[in-house]
mmCIF file of C-alpha atoms in Angstrom:
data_model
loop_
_atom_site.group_PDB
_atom_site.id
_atom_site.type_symbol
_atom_site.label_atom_id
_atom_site.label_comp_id
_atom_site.label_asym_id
_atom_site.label_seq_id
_atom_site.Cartn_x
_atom_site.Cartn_y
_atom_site.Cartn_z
ATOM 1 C CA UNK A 274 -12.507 -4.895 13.101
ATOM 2 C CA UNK A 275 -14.097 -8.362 11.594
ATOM 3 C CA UNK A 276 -12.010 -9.924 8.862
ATOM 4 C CA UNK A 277 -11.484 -13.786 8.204
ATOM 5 C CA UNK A 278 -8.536 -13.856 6.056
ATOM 6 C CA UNK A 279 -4.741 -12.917 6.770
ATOM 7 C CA UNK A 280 -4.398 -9.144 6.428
ATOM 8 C CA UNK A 281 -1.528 -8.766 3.709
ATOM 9 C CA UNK A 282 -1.095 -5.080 4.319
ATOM 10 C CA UNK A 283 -3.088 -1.759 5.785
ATOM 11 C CA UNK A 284 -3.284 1.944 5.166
ATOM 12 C CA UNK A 285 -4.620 4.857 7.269
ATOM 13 C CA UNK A 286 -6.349 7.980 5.954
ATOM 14 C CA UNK A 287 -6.465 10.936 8.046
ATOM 15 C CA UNK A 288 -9.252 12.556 6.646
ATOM 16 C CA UNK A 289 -11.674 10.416 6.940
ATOM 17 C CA UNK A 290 -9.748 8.268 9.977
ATOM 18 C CA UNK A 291 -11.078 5.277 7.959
ATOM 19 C CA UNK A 292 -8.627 2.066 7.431
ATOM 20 C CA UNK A 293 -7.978 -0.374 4.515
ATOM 21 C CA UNK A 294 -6.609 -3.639 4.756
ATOM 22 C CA UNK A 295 -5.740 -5.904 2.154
ATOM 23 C CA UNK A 296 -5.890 -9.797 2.045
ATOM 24 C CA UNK A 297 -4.252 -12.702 0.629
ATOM 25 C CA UNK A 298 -7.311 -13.097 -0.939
ATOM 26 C CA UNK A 299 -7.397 -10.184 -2.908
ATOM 27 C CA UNK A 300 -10.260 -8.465 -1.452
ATOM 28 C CA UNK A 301 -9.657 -5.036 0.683
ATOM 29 C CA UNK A 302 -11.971 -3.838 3.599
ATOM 30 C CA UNK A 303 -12.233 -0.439 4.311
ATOM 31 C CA UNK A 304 -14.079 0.653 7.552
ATOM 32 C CA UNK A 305 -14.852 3.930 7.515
ATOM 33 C CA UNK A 306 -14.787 5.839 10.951
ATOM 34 C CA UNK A 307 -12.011 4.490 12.773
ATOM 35 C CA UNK A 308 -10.956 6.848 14.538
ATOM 36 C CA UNK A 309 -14.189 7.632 15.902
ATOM 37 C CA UNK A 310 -14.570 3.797 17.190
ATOM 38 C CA UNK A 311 -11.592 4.134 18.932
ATOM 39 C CA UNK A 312 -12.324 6.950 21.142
ATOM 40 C CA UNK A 313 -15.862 5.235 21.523
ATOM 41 C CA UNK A 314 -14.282 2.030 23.109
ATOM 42 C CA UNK A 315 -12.277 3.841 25.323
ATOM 43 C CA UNK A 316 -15.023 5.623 26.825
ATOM 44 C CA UNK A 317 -16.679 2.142 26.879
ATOM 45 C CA UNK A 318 -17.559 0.654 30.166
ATOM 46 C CA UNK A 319 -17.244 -3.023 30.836
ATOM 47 C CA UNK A 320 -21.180 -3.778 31.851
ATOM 48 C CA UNK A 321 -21.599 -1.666 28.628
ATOM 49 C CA UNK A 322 -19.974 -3.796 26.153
ATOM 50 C CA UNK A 323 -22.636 -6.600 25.528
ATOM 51 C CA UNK A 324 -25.055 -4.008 25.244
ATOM 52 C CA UNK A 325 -23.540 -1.587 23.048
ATOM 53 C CA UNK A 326 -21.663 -4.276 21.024
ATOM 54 C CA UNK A 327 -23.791 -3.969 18.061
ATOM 55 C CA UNK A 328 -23.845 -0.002 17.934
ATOM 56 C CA UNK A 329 -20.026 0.098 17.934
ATOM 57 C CA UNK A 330 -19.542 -2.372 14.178
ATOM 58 C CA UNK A 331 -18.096 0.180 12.163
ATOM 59 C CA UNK A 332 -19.396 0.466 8.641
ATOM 60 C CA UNK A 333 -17.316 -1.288 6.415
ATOM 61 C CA UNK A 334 -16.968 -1.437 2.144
ATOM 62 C CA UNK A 335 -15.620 -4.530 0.308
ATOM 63 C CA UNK A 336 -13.791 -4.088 -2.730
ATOM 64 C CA UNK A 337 -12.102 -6.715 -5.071
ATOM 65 C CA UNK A 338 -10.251 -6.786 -8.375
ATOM 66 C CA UNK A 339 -7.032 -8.280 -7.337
ATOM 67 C CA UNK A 340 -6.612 -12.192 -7.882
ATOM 68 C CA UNK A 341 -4.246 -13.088 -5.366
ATOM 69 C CA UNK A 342 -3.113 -11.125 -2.373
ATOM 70 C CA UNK A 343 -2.891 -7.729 -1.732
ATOM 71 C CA UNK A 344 0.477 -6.136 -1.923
ATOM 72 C CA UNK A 345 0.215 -2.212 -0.986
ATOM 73 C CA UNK A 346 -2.016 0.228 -0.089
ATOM 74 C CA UNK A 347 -2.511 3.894 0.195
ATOM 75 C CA UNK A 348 -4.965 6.492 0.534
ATOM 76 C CA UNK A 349 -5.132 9.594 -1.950
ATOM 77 C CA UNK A 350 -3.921 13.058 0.721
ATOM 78 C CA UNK A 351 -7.932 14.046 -0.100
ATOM 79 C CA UNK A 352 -9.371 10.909 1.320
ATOM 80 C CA UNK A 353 -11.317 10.091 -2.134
ATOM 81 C CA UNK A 354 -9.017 7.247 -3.937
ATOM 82 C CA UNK A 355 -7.292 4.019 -2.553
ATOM 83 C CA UNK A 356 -4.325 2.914 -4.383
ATOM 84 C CA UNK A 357 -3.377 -0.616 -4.511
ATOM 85 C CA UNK A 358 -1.123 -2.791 -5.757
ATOM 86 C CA UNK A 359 0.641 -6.280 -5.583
ATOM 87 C CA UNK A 360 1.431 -9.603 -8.113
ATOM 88 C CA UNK A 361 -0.539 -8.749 -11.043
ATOM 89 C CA UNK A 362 2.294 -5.509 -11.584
ATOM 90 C CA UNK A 363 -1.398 -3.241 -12.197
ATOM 91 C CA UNK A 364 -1.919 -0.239 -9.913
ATOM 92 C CA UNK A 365 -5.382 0.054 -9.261
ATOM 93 C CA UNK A 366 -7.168 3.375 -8.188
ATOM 94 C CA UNK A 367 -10.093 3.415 -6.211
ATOM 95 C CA UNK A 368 -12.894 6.281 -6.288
ATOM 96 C CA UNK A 369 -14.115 5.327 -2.791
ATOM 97 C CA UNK A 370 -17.373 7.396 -3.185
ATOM 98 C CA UNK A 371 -18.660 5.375 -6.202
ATOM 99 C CA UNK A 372 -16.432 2.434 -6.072
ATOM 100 C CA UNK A 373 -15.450 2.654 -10.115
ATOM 101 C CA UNK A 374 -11.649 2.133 -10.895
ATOM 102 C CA UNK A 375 -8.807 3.113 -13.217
ATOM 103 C CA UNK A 376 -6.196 1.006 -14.168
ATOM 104 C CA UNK A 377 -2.509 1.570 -15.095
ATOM 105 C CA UNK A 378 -1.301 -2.192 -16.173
ATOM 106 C CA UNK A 379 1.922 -3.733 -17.012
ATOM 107 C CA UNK A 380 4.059 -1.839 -14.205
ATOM 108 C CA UNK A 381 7.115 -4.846 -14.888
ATOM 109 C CA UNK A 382 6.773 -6.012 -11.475
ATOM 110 C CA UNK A 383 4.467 -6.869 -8.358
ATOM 111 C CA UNK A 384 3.970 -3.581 -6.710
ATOM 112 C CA UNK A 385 5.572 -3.833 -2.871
ATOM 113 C CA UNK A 386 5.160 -0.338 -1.676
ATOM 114 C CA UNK A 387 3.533 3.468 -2.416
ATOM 115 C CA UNK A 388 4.683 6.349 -1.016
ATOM 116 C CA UNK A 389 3.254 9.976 -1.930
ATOM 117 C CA UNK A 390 5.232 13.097 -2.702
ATOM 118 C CA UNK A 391 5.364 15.658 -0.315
ATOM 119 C CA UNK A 392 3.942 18.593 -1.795
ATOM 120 C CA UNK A 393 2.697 17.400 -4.979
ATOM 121 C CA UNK A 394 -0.290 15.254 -4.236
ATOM 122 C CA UNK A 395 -1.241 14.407 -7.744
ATOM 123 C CA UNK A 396 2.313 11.915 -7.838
ATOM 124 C CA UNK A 397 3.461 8.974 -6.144
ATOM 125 C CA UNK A 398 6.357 6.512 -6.244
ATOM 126 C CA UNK A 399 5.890 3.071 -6.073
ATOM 127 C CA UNK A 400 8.318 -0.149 -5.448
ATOM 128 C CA UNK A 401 8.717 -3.231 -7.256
ATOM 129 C CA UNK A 402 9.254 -6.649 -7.568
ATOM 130 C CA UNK A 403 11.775 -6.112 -10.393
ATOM 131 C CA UNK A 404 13.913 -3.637 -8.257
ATOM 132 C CA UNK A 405 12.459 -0.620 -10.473
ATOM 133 C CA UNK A 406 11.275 2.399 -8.583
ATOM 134 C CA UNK A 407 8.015 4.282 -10.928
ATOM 135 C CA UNK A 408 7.304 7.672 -10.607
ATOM 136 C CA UNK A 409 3.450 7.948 -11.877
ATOM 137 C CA UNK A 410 1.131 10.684 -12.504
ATOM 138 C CA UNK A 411 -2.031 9.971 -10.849
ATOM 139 C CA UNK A 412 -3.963 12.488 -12.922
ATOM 140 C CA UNK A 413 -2.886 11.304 -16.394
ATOM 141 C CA UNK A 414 -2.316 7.822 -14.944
ATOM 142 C CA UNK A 415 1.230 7.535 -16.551
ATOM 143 C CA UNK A 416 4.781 6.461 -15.589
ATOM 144 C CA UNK A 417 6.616 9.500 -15.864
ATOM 145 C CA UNK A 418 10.067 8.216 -14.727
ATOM 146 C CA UNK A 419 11.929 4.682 -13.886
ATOM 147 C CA UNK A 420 14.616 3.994 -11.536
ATOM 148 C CA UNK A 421 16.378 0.733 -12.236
ATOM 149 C CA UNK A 422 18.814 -1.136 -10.264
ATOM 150 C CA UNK A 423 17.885 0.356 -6.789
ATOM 151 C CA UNK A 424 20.169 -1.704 -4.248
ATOM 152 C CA UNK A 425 22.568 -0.701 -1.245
ATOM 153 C CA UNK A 426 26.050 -0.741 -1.517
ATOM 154 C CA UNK A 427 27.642 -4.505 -1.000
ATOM 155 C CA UNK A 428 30.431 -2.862 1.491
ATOM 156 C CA UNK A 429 27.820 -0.273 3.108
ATOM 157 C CA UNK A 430 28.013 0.151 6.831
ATOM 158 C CA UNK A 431 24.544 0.349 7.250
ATOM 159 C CA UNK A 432 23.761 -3.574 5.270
ATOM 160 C CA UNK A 433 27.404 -4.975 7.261
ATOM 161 C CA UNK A 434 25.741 -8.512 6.353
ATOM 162 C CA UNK A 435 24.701 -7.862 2.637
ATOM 163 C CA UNK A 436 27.558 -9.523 0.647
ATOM 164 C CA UNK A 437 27.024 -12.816 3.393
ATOM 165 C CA UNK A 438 23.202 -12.546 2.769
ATOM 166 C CA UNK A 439 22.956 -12.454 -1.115
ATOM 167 C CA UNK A 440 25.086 -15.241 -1.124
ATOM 168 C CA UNK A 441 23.610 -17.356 1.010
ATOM 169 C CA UNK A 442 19.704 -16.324 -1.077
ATOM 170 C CA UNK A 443 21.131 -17.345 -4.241
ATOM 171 C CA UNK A 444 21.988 -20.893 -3.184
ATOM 172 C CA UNK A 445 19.275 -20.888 -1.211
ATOM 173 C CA UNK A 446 17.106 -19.529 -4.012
ATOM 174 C CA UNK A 447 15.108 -16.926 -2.043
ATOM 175 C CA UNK A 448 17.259 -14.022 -4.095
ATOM 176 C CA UNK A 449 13.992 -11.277 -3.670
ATOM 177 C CA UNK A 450 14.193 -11.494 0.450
ATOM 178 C CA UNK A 451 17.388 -10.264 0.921
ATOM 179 C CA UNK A 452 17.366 -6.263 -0.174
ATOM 180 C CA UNK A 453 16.206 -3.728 2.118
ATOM 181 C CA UNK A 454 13.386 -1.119 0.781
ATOM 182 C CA UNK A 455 14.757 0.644 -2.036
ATOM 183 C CA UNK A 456 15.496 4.675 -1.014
ATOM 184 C CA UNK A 457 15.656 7.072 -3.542
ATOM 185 C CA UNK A 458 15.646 10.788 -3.334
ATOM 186 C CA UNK A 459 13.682 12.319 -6.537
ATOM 187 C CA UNK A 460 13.622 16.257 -6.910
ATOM 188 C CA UNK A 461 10.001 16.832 -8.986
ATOM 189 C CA UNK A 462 11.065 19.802 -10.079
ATOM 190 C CA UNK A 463 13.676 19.320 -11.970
ATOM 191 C CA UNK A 464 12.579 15.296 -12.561
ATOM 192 C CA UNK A 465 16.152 14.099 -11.845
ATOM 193 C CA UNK A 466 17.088 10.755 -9.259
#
């Protein structure tokens, strides 16, 4: 796969076994195929590969509305959208087919990670900057719940060093490097935390 500029963060789809990566550029690449590439270069001989070289690119599809880098990705469970997110705190949605987008803006903070709902395909979470977990509605492109204030426990057992490394951020000042990923369990039905 041909890109010039550091990759900021990937996603995989499974139905299409295409791959997205986004750059600190903004832009995101998705080659569509992958997984068929893959089993073509391991069937690949060596005297083969300056020959074939140019029948194995894989098709690839630029897209860019973000204006600095890339933050998170995700693919839609059908295949046909691309999520993505990062500083701008605007989760974009991607019709990969016709490569139009939807917007939902002012999220409160940079977006640092998607995650789908098992069994409900039309919802996502995402995490953010401002320690806020969203629950959105992709189909009505809403916020339909906020979880504020997502941290371990300072005493945990599984974050031992957490009280040590907080400390040591704030006088440092690098504060947003020292919480792990946010984990919260959400029950769609009955749309409690």
């Amino acid at each position: 796969l041909h890109h010039t500029k550091p990759i900021t963060t990937m996603a995989f789809d499974v139905n299409d076994k295409a791959v997205a990566a986004g750059d600190s550029t903004g832009r995101i690449l998705t080659w569509h195929g992958f997984a068929q590439a893959v089993e073509f270069g391991k069937d690949l001989a060596v005297n083969d590969a300056l020959k074939t070289a140019e029948k194995s690119e894989i098709p690839c599809t630029t897209y860019h509305w973000h204006a600095r880098a890339v933050g998170c990705l995700l693919f839609s469970t059908d295949g046909s959208y691309l999520l993505s997110g990062g500083k701008e705190s605007v989760l974009v949605l991607w019709q990969l087919e016709s490569g139009k987008k939807s917007y939902l803006p002012r999220l409160g903070g940079e977006l640092i990670h998607m995650a789908r709902f098992p069994g409900d395909a039309s919802k996502i979470a995402t995490a953010h900057g401002d320690n806020a977990v969203r629950f959105i509605s992709l189909s009505s492109l809403t916020v339909e719940c906020v979880a504020r204030g997502i941290r371990p426990g300072v005493l945990h057992a599984r974050y031992p060093s957490y009280a040590r490394d907080t400390s040591d951020a704030i006088l440092s000042g690098r504060i947003t490097h020292t919480q792990p990923a946010p984990a919260v369990s959400y029950d769609p039905v009955s749309k409690t935390l």
